[in-house]
Amino acid sequence: MKKLELNVLVTQNKKGYYFAEIPEMPGVYTWGDSFDIIESGIKEAFQLHIEGLAEDGGLKPELIGELSFNYKIPVNAMLELLGLENKSLAKSSGINNTLLSQYRTGL
């Protein structure tokens, strides 16, 4: 069996909630207020999608094999997930505080 690698696109809204979707599979998405929630949610959404396809006769789930989820997270969401403040990150990375603020806001 082959390993199935799926790309998961993660975005964050202004209220701090995360949205995750598998672009190659329309309708497979989840949302939540932490990465742990969206990580488990996207796996559950994928599983439900596969079960639906199997019920329709369009797929045999046993042929899927090992799964791998590749998360693509914008810089601002990643900084938020890691809980890094601009000042501490600027000091450790050598990137100035102004540029880090621009990364956070997506400018």
Coordinates of C-alpha atoms in Angstrom, one line a residue, residues 25-63:
M25 CA -11.0 17.4 -1.1
P26 CA -13.8 20.0 -1.2
G27 CA -16.0 19.9 1.9
V28 CA -13.3 18.4 4.2
Y29 CA -12.6 21.1 6.8
T30 CA -12.8 21.9 10.4
W31 CA -12.3 24.9 12.8
G32 CA -11.3 25.5 16.4
D33 CA -9.5 27.7 18.8
S34 CA -6.3 25.6 19.1
F35 CA -4.1 23.6 16.8
D36 CA -4.9 20.4 18.7
I37 CA -8.6 20.8 18.0
I38 CA -8.1 21.4 14.2
E39 CA -5.5 18.6 14.0
S40 CA -8.0 16.0 15.4
G41 CA -10.9 17.7 13.6
I42 CA -9.3 17.5 10.1
K43 CA -8.6 13.8 10.6
E44 CA -12.2 13.1 11.7
A45 CA -13.5 15.1 8.7
F46 CA -11.3 13.1 6.3
Q47 CA -12.4 9.9 7.8
L48 CA -16.1 10.8 7.5
H49 CA -15.5 11.8 3.9
I50 CA -13.9 8.5 3.1
E51 CA -16.7 6.6 4.8
G52 CA -19.2 8.5 2.7
L53 CA -17.3 7.7 -0.5
A54 CA -17.2 4.0 0.5
E55 CA -20.9 3.9 1.2
D56 CA -21.5 5.4 -2.3
G57 CA -19.3 2.6 -3.8
G58 CA -16.7 5.1 -5.0
L59 CA -13.8 4.0 -2.8
K60 CA -12.4 1.0 -0.9
P61 CA -11.0 2.5 2.4
E62 CA -8.7 -0.5 2.8
L63 CA -6.7 0.6 -0.2

